[in-house]
C-alpha cells in the first residue's frame, strides 16, 4: 500500500488500484481436488491483473512452489506431487492451503485464494458422502466413498444424490420387552441385494457396551426384518433402555440411519414395584399388574384367575388395592386450616377422581389439589378448619370407596398447634430495605406457608424454624417511621403488637486514608451517619471490568473500620503504576445510592517489592546485628506522610521495624540458629529467605558447668569399660582353649573318616558282583505284562473273560460284536470313529487311554493293519500340532490323544522280547546292586537317610558307630536243614533285620510270593528253650524326654553268629507294652513306615518322617534325630564334624555302581552284539518321524531329536 507517485510504472494498466473495485480477484478451476490426485493442471483466472508476461510462480502454502504457465490473465498451475501432499487428519475430510501467485518481476506475492484438498474416503456412510461439499460418489456394492465414480464395480451401484442412498425410514417406536422373542420389522429405501460372495443382512444392537448381532432378512429394497431374538440388559433401576441400533450387510456395510432410530428395551417390573406404579406406566408398554404374583408383567406372563386378575389401565373401573402411606410432610399446623399436607405412599389412586373426596387428616377433611397430584405416589391436600377439642391424629385415605382393601392409614400423627410471636430483631433498618429481620416465638415452623408484612410491604421470606422466622425487609412505601408487623401462618393470623422502624439511609462523609496498595487489605476508616444499622457492611471497587470486595465492621453510629479491597485476586508485583479504580463504593443492604461513591479520589499505589536476603536464600548474622531488607515502593508517596504498617517475623517472633523508601531495618530479638523471615503488609505475605544467627561469645557459666559434668561422666564410663574389657578377655582365653581342644579332637576324627573313605574307594567291584545271582530274575509272562501296560491297576478286566450275557441275548450280542469287528477292520471307519470320539468334550483322558488299549487289544492279531492306522493318526496329530502353531517340541510329550496311547501300546507289544532277552537282566542287576550297596551301611528307618546314598539330600552326615553281624537263620521250610547265614548290622531295626532275612531265605522267589515282614515275628533263640521275640517297640524301648528310639540288635545285645528264626505273627506278654492300645497303634503305624530295605520304593528320596505317638506326643527316631529339632546338647553339637566331609561316600557309592550303570546303557543303546533281539520297532518309528519332519519342512535336528526322546 503506497501513494501513487511511489508506485513504479503506476501509469500502466492495472498497475495501481485507486479504489476497491480495481483490486485484483482470482478464481481457480477446479477450486478443490482429491488428495489422491497429483500434479493436475489448475486454471487460475486473475481479474484486473497487470501484465504477467514477466513470469509467475504458484505457491501452495508451505507445501511446494511451481512455475506457472501464463496466458494473458490466465495462469496454469500444476498441483503438488504425491510426496508434497500431507495426510488429512482422520476426523476431517479436507484441509485448505493458501494458493498464492508470486511475481517473478518483483519477487512478491500479489494475489491469493484458498485451495482445498479433500478426502472422500473419510466418509463411512452414503449420506455423508454424497452430501459433502465436494465431488464425492458412493459405491453401493463396495461400501466406499470415492471421487472417481469409475472405480465402482457396477454402473447401478454408483450414487451421487441422497435420494438414492440405502437408508432406514422412521417407523413407529420400536418397543421390545426384555426376554421376549420378537422380530423387528423396518422400513427402508434402496436396500442393495447382496451380490455373489457377499454376506446377508444383520441387525447390530449395542446393549450396555456389549454388541449383539442378529440375522436379518431383506424382503425387498424397502423392507428388512431382524429375525426372532430376545434381548437382555442388566439392572432393575432402568425401566426403559434406548439401544443404539444399526442394520449392516456383508459383515460391516452399514445402512444409513438418518433419523437415528433406536430400539427401546423395557422391563415392566423395573422401578414398578407396586400396582399403582405399574398401571401408571405408559400404555405403549402394555404392562399390567399380576395380582397372583404381585408383580408388574406382560399379560402372557401372568397366571391370572378371576379371583386374582391381571390388571391393566384399559380395564374398566380398575383400581389398585392395598394403598399404603409411607410419609407425611408438614406434620403440624394451625387449627384455622389452610395447611398444605403432602402425603406420599404406594397405590394412592390411578385418577384424581378416586381420591378427590377421600382424604382426612387428624379427623379434618383435607381437600386434594389436582395440580399437585402425582398418580399413585403423592397427594397434596389443603386442611380445613379443625373443630375444638381435636389435637392430633393420623391421615386416612380411601381410594374410590372406603373398603378395607382400598383404605390406608398413616403411622405418623398430624398435630394442631397455635403459633405465636414474641419479639423481633433488629427493630429498625434503612429506608431502602435489605435488613435481615428475625421474628421469634413458638411453633413458627408449623404449617406450610408463612407471610410477614411490614406495614403493607412484604418482608421477603428467607427461612424459619419452630422458634423463629427470618425475612428481608423491603423498601419503605411511606417514608421514615415505624410500621406494624403482621405474621400469618397459613390461615392463622398471629395477633401481637410488633413494630419495625424505617430510618434514614446511611451516609458516608469521609474516607481516611484515600489510598491503598494494589494488593489491598490496608486499614481504612469511614465516617458518616447511621452506619451501625447495616448488618454486613462491605466496601467495593471495580477495576478492568472486575469487582473486588472486602469487609467492614461498624465501630459506632458514625464510624466503620474497613480493609481496602485489592485490585487483583492475587499478588502481582508488576503493578508498578498508580491506578485509580473505575468505581468505588459500598454495599450497605439495599442502599443503592452508595454503590458508587463519587465524593472520593481513592487511588492505588504500586505494591512494595523485596529483594532476597542473599543469593542462597540464607543470610548469616551475628546476634544483635540489624537485618536489612531491601526493596522498592516501600513508602507510597501519599499526602500527609502516611506510611504502610509492616510486620516482620523472625521465625515466630516479631521484630521492631524502621521503614525508609528502599529498605526495612529490623532489630532482631535475642535469638540464635536459623529462622525463616516473613514480611506482611496489606494483602502481601512474602519471605525473602532465612537468617542464620551465629554466636561467637565466650562460654557462659552454665556452659562451663555442663562441660565439666560431661567430662566426669565420660571418665567414669571409660573406667567401667576397661574393667569389663579385662573380664571379657579372661573369658575369651578360656573359651579359646576349650575350642582348641575340640578342634584337635575334630581333626583326628576327620582324618579317620578320610582314611575310611579312601579305603572304601578301593573296594573291588567283584566284592559286590560276586553276591548277585542272575538266575532268579522274576520276569512276568507276556499275558500279564501286556495287561499291566494296557489296563494298569485292573486285575480282572472283561477282555480276559468269556462273554457274559443274561438271558437269550448271547447270539445277538455276538453277532453285533462280529459286525463291529468288521467295521473296526475298515480303516476309513476306524479313523472316523477315533476322530469323532476325540471331538467330544466329554471324552476324558481316561477314556482316550481305554479306547486306545481296547483297539490295540482287538488288532493284536493284525499288527500290520494296526501299524498303518497308527501312522495315519500320528500324521494327523503332527499336522494338527503345527496348524495350531504350538511349539514342535511339545509333540508326544504327554499322552493326550488316542494316537499317543496306541503308540505306547504298540511299543509294549513289539519290545517285550527285547526286554526279556536283553534289557531286563542289566536293569534288574542294577536294582539289586543298588539295594545291596545301600544295605552295607546304616539306613535310618525314619528319615530314609543312608551311609551309602546316591543322593546328597539322603546322606547321613554324622559318624554312626556300627558293626556287621552274621546271624544264622533257621530255615522256615525245614528246621532240620542247615541254618542260613545272613549279614546284618547291629544298628538295624528289627523290621530291617526281618527284611534282610527274607531276602536271604527267599533269594530266588518273586516278591509277590514271599511272606511280608509285617506278618512275621523275629525270634532270638538262646538254646533250645529260651526264645525272645524281638520288636521295634516294646516295654524295653528307651524314652528320653519326648524322644523314643526304635529297638535295634545293639539294643537287645544280639551277638555275632546268634541263631534267629522267622515265625508267624504272635503276641508276647513280655514284648507288648503295658498299654495294649498304644502297642497296636505303634505297630500298625510302623508297619507302613519300615519298608526301606525290602520294598522297591525304599531307595526313593523321601521327606523325613517324625511320627509322634498319637496318644503320648512322643517323637520316634532311629539313627539320627530330625534336623529341624534343635534339642541336641551343646556338647553334641560341638563334637560333630563338618557335614560336607561325608560327601566322599557319594563318590564311593557311585564308583561301586558304575559298572552296572554302564552295562545297562550299553545294552540299551549300543548297536554292537545285539543279535536277534534288535528292536526294529524303534528304528521303524524313528524313520517314520523323520519322514514326517521332511514332509513338513522341519530341518531342525533338535526338534527331530525331541520327537524321538518324547
mmCIF file of C-alpha atoms in Angstrom, residues 910-1125:
data_model
loop_
_atom_site.group_PDB
_atom_site.id
_atom_site.type_symbol
_atom_site.label_atom_id
_atom_site.label_comp_id
_atom_site.label_asym_id
_atom_site.label_seq_id
_atom_site.Cartn_x
_atom_site.Cartn_y
_atom_site.Cartn_z
ATOM 1 C CA UNK A 910 6.915 -105.188 19.990
ATOM 2 C CA UNK A 911 9.586 -104.644 22.664
ATOM 3 C CA UNK A 912 8.634 -107.481 25.042
ATOM 4 C CA UNK A 913 11.134 -109.883 23.537
ATOM 5 C CA UNK A 914 13.862 -107.214 23.679
ATOM 6 C CA UNK A 915 13.139 -106.548 27.354
ATOM 7 C CA UNK A 916 13.189 -110.226 28.289
ATOM 8 C CA UNK A 917 16.237 -111.249 26.276
ATOM 9 C CA UNK A 918 18.402 -108.118 26.540
ATOM 10 C CA UNK A 919 17.405 -105.130 28.628
ATOM 11 C CA UNK A 920 15.731 -106.907 31.573
ATOM 12 C CA UNK A 921 18.795 -108.563 33.068
ATOM 13 C CA UNK A 922 21.117 -105.480 33.395
ATOM 14 C CA UNK A 923 18.220 -103.400 34.726
ATOM 15 C CA UNK A 924 17.425 -105.989 37.410
ATOM 16 C CA UNK A 925 21.117 -106.375 38.231
ATOM 17 C CA UNK A 926 21.444 -102.600 38.666
ATOM 18 C CA UNK A 927 18.474 -102.662 41.048
ATOM 19 C CA UNK A 928 19.964 -105.487 43.091
ATOM 20 C CA UNK A 929 23.377 -103.801 43.165
ATOM 21 C CA UNK A 930 21.934 -100.525 44.430
ATOM 22 C CA UNK A 931 19.942 -102.365 47.098
ATOM 23 C CA UNK A 932 22.914 -104.390 48.364
ATOM 24 C CA UNK A 933 25.235 -101.360 48.346
ATOM 25 C CA UNK A 934 22.757 -99.304 50.384
ATOM 26 C CA UNK A 935 22.356 -102.133 52.929
ATOM 27 C CA UNK A 936 26.118 -102.423 53.501
ATOM 28 C CA UNK A 937 25.851 -99.414 55.770
ATOM 29 C CA UNK A 938 23.294 -97.985 58.195
ATOM 30 C CA UNK A 939 19.920 -96.794 56.869
ATOM 31 C CA UNK A 940 17.735 -94.629 59.094
ATOM 32 C CA UNK A 941 14.313 -96.308 59.303
ATOM 33 C CA UNK A 942 12.525 -92.995 59.995
ATOM 34 C CA UNK A 943 14.141 -90.400 57.681
ATOM 35 C CA UNK A 944 15.384 -92.758 54.946
ATOM 36 C CA UNK A 945 18.934 -91.331 55.199
ATOM 37 C CA UNK A 946 21.759 -93.802 54.483
ATOM 38 C CA UNK A 947 25.538 -94.014 54.813
ATOM 39 C CA UNK A 948 25.860 -95.255 51.212
ATOM 40 C CA UNK A 949 23.413 -92.950 49.459
ATOM 41 C CA UNK A 950 23.227 -91.811 45.859
ATOM 42 C CA UNK A 951 21.515 -88.545 46.900
ATOM 43 C CA UNK A 952 23.207 -85.764 48.812
ATOM 44 C CA UNK A 953 19.840 -84.964 50.428
ATOM 45 C CA UNK A 954 19.582 -88.514 51.902
ATOM 46 C CA UNK A 955 23.175 -88.893 53.096
ATOM 47 C CA UNK A 956 23.748 -89.486 56.833
ATOM 48 C CA UNK A 957 26.107 -86.674 57.729
ATOM 49 C CA UNK A 958 27.144 -87.992 61.128
ATOM 50 C CA UNK A 959 29.517 -90.634 62.392
ATOM 51 C CA UNK A 960 27.436 -93.742 63.137
ATOM 52 C CA UNK A 961 29.192 -96.481 65.095
ATOM 53 C CA UNK A 962 28.086 -99.859 63.795
ATOM 54 C CA UNK A 963 29.348 -103.435 63.330
ATOM 55 C CA UNK A 964 28.487 -106.149 60.814
ATOM 56 C CA UNK A 965 26.963 -109.299 62.301
ATOM 57 C CA UNK A 966 26.237 -112.685 60.773
ATOM 58 C CA UNK A 967 23.028 -114.238 62.049
ATOM 59 C CA UNK A 968 22.261 -117.903 61.486
ATOM 60 C CA UNK A 969 18.622 -118.082 60.451
ATOM 61 C CA UNK A 970 16.621 -121.293 60.857
ATOM 62 C CA UNK A 971 15.190 -122.393 57.524
ATOM 63 C CA UNK A 972 11.436 -121.709 57.858
ATOM 64 C CA UNK A 973 10.596 -124.521 55.423
ATOM 65 C CA UNK A 974 12.711 -127.191 57.190
ATOM 66 C CA UNK A 975 14.123 -126.562 60.636
ATOM 67 C CA UNK A 976 16.345 -129.612 60.363
ATOM 68 C CA UNK A 977 18.159 -128.300 57.295
ATOM 69 C CA UNK A 978 21.350 -126.234 57.669
ATOM 70 C CA UNK A 979 20.933 -122.734 59.015
ATOM 71 C CA UNK A 980 21.180 -119.846 56.548
ATOM 72 C CA UNK A 981 23.809 -117.157 57.330
ATOM 73 C CA UNK A 982 22.543 -113.580 56.909
ATOM 74 C CA UNK A 983 24.647 -110.397 57.023
ATOM 75 C CA UNK A 984 23.079 -107.641 59.158
ATOM 76 C CA UNK A 985 24.198 -104.545 61.075
ATOM 77 C CA UNK A 986 23.913 -104.220 64.832
ATOM 78 C CA UNK A 987 22.298 -100.755 64.279
ATOM 79 C CA UNK A 988 19.453 -102.227 62.144
ATOM 80 C CA UNK A 989 15.919 -102.073 63.475
ATOM 81 C CA UNK A 990 14.078 -105.356 63.920
ATOM 82 C CA UNK A 991 11.977 -104.702 60.776
ATOM 83 C CA UNK A 992 15.160 -104.040 58.756
ATOM 84 C CA UNK A 993 16.632 -107.326 60.031
ATOM 85 C CA UNK A 994 13.460 -109.220 59.032
ATOM 86 C CA UNK A 995 13.630 -107.698 55.514
ATOM 87 C CA UNK A 996 17.278 -108.802 55.097
ATOM 88 C CA UNK A 997 16.497 -112.330 56.354
ATOM 89 C CA UNK A 998 13.579 -112.607 53.898
ATOM 90 C CA UNK A 999 15.894 -111.525 51.061
ATOM 91 C CA UNK A 1000 18.398 -114.245 52.015
ATOM 92 C CA UNK A 1001 15.893 -117.030 52.634
ATOM 93 C CA UNK A 1002 13.703 -116.333 49.573
ATOM 94 C CA UNK A 1003 16.546 -115.292 47.322
ATOM 95 C CA UNK A 1004 15.104 -116.545 44.035
ATOM 96 C CA UNK A 1005 11.408 -116.228 44.881
ATOM 97 C CA UNK A 1006 9.406 -113.371 43.341
ATOM 98 C CA UNK A 1007 8.369 -110.642 45.773
ATOM 99 C CA UNK A 1008 4.682 -111.335 45.287
ATOM 100 C CA UNK A 1009 5.159 -114.911 46.521
ATOM 101 C CA UNK A 1010 7.200 -114.063 49.608
ATOM 102 C CA UNK A 1011 5.727 -113.571 53.107
ATOM 103 C CA UNK A 1012 5.681 -109.946 54.294
ATOM 104 C CA UNK A 1013 7.884 -108.744 57.119
ATOM 105 C CA UNK A 1014 4.889 -107.288 58.962
ATOM 106 C CA UNK A 1015 3.293 -110.748 59.040
ATOM 107 C CA UNK A 1016 6.354 -112.378 60.685
ATOM 108 C CA UNK A 1017 7.992 -112.152 64.093
ATOM 109 C CA UNK A 1018 11.738 -112.434 64.700
ATOM 110 C CA UNK A 1019 12.777 -114.870 67.441
ATOM 111 C CA UNK A 1020 16.204 -114.880 69.041
ATOM 112 C CA UNK A 1021 16.883 -118.456 70.133
ATOM 113 C CA UNK A 1022 19.269 -118.975 73.020
ATOM 114 C CA UNK A 1023 19.471 -122.698 73.440
ATOM 115 C CA UNK A 1024 16.543 -124.992 72.840
ATOM 116 C CA UNK A 1025 14.072 -123.373 75.249
ATOM 117 C CA UNK A 1026 14.904 -119.681 75.596
ATOM 118 C CA UNK A 1027 13.237 -117.728 72.840
ATOM 119 C CA UNK A 1028 12.842 -113.932 72.777
ATOM 120 C CA UNK A 1029 10.572 -112.156 70.275
ATOM 121 C CA UNK A 1030 12.338 -109.030 69.028
ATOM 122 C CA UNK A 1031 10.233 -105.967 68.046
ATOM 123 C CA UNK A 1032 10.788 -102.341 67.038
ATOM 124 C CA UNK A 1033 8.870 -101.182 70.095
ATOM 125 C CA UNK A 1034 8.176 -102.913 73.368
ATOM 126 C CA UNK A 1035 8.392 -102.238 77.086
ATOM 127 C CA UNK A 1036 12.209 -102.086 76.889
ATOM 128 C CA UNK A 1037 12.198 -99.235 74.374
ATOM 129 C CA UNK A 1038 14.303 -96.280 75.578
ATOM 130 C CA UNK A 1039 12.497 -92.938 76.008
ATOM 131 C CA UNK A 1040 14.465 -89.725 76.661
ATOM 132 C CA UNK A 1041 12.283 -86.660 77.141
ATOM 133 C CA UNK A 1042 9.845 -86.558 74.243
ATOM 134 C CA UNK A 1043 12.030 -88.793 72.033
ATOM 135 C CA UNK A 1044 11.625 -92.583 71.704
ATOM 136 C CA UNK A 1045 14.333 -94.644 69.931
ATOM 137 C CA UNK A 1046 13.440 -97.738 67.916
ATOM 138 C CA UNK A 1047 14.876 -101.022 69.146
ATOM 139 C CA UNK A 1048 17.948 -102.397 67.292
ATOM 140 C CA UNK A 1049 20.058 -105.553 67.566
ATOM 141 C CA UNK A 1050 22.505 -103.473 69.602
ATOM 142 C CA UNK A 1051 19.638 -102.605 71.993
ATOM 143 C CA UNK A 1052 18.930 -106.328 72.534
ATOM 144 C CA UNK A 1053 22.728 -107.062 72.677
ATOM 145 C CA UNK A 1054 22.440 -109.701 69.956
ATOM 146 C CA UNK A 1055 25.939 -111.112 69.286
ATOM 147 C CA UNK A 1056 27.595 -112.411 66.141
ATOM 148 C CA UNK A 1057 26.551 -115.910 64.962
ATOM 149 C CA UNK A 1058 23.354 -115.778 67.024
ATOM 150 C CA UNK A 1059 20.536 -118.088 65.949
ATOM 151 C CA UNK A 1060 17.284 -116.413 64.888
ATOM 152 C CA UNK A 1061 14.093 -117.598 63.271
ATOM 153 C CA UNK A 1062 11.164 -116.053 61.429
ATOM 154 C CA UNK A 1063 7.821 -117.255 62.764
ATOM 155 C CA UNK A 1064 4.242 -116.192 62.031
ATOM 156 C CA UNK A 1065 2.984 -113.142 63.953
ATOM 157 C CA UNK A 1066 2.195 -113.794 67.620
ATOM 158 C CA UNK A 1067 1.580 -111.875 70.869
ATOM 159 C CA UNK A 1068 4.061 -111.860 73.731
ATOM 160 C CA UNK A 1069 3.263 -110.553 77.181
ATOM 161 C CA UNK A 1070 6.913 -109.634 77.619
ATOM 162 C CA UNK A 1071 7.339 -107.630 74.481
ATOM 163 C CA UNK A 1072 3.984 -105.802 74.306
ATOM 164 C CA UNK A 1073 3.951 -102.507 76.250
ATOM 165 C CA UNK A 1074 1.663 -102.109 79.237
ATOM 166 C CA UNK A 1075 -0.949 -100.259 77.208
ATOM 167 C CA UNK A 1076 -2.150 -102.697 74.570
ATOM 168 C CA UNK A 1077 -3.902 -99.992 72.590
ATOM 169 C CA UNK A 1078 -0.718 -97.964 72.380
ATOM 170 C CA UNK A 1079 1.259 -101.003 71.222
ATOM 171 C CA UNK A 1080 -1.201 -101.827 68.486
ATOM 172 C CA UNK A 1081 -1.138 -98.211 67.305
ATOM 173 C CA UNK A 1082 2.624 -98.164 67.235
ATOM 174 C CA UNK A 1083 2.918 -101.470 65.406
ATOM 175 C CA UNK A 1084 0.350 -100.582 62.789
ATOM 176 C CA UNK A 1085 1.975 -97.248 62.270
ATOM 177 C CA UNK A 1086 5.432 -98.646 61.671
ATOM 178 C CA UNK A 1087 4.181 -101.484 59.514
ATOM 179 C CA UNK A 1088 3.853 -98.949 56.708
ATOM 180 C CA UNK A 1089 6.927 -96.971 57.710
ATOM 181 C CA UNK A 1090 9.636 -99.670 57.895
ATOM 182 C CA UNK A 1091 9.739 -100.630 54.217
ATOM 183 C CA UNK A 1092 13.132 -99.225 53.296
ATOM 184 C CA UNK A 1093 15.217 -102.331 52.793
ATOM 185 C CA UNK A 1094 12.775 -104.728 51.265
ATOM 186 C CA UNK A 1095 10.395 -102.782 49.060
ATOM 187 C CA UNK A 1096 11.106 -101.266 45.647
ATOM 188 C CA UNK A 1097 10.416 -97.740 46.843
ATOM 189 C CA UNK A 1098 12.924 -97.974 49.654
ATOM 190 C CA UNK A 1099 15.552 -96.245 47.546
ATOM 191 C CA UNK A 1100 13.424 -93.233 46.645
ATOM 192 C CA UNK A 1101 14.183 -89.901 48.256
ATOM 193 C CA UNK A 1102 11.559 -89.268 50.831
ATOM 194 C CA UNK A 1103 10.979 -86.360 53.214
ATOM 195 C CA UNK A 1104 11.960 -87.028 56.839
ATOM 196 C CA UNK A 1105 9.149 -88.573 58.818
ATOM 197 C CA UNK A 1106 8.939 -87.828 62.518
ATOM 198 C CA UNK A 1107 5.724 -89.544 63.530
ATOM 199 C CA UNK A 1108 4.732 -88.640 67.096
ATOM 200 C CA UNK A 1109 2.783 -91.174 69.101
ATOM 201 C CA UNK A 1110 -0.843 -90.067 68.820
ATOM 202 C CA UNK A 1111 -1.599 -90.673 72.471
ATOM 203 C CA UNK A 1112 1.591 -89.556 74.219
ATOM 204 C CA UNK A 1113 3.029 -86.990 71.783
ATOM 205 C CA UNK A 1114 6.417 -88.830 71.796
ATOM 206 C CA UNK A 1115 8.649 -88.393 68.709
ATOM 207 C CA UNK A 1116 10.345 -91.500 67.297
ATOM 208 C CA UNK A 1117 13.915 -91.716 65.973
ATOM 209 C CA UNK A 1118 16.341 -94.379 64.839
ATOM 210 C CA UNK A 1119 19.899 -93.296 63.951
ATOM 211 C CA UNK A 1120 19.684 -89.511 63.713
ATOM 212 C CA UNK A 1121 17.135 -87.077 65.031
ATOM 213 C CA UNK A 1122 15.361 -84.847 62.575
ATOM 214 C CA UNK A 1123 17.441 -81.793 61.590
ATOM 215 C CA UNK A 1124 14.536 -79.444 62.315
ATOM 216 C CA UNK A 1125 14.670 -80.244 66.042
#
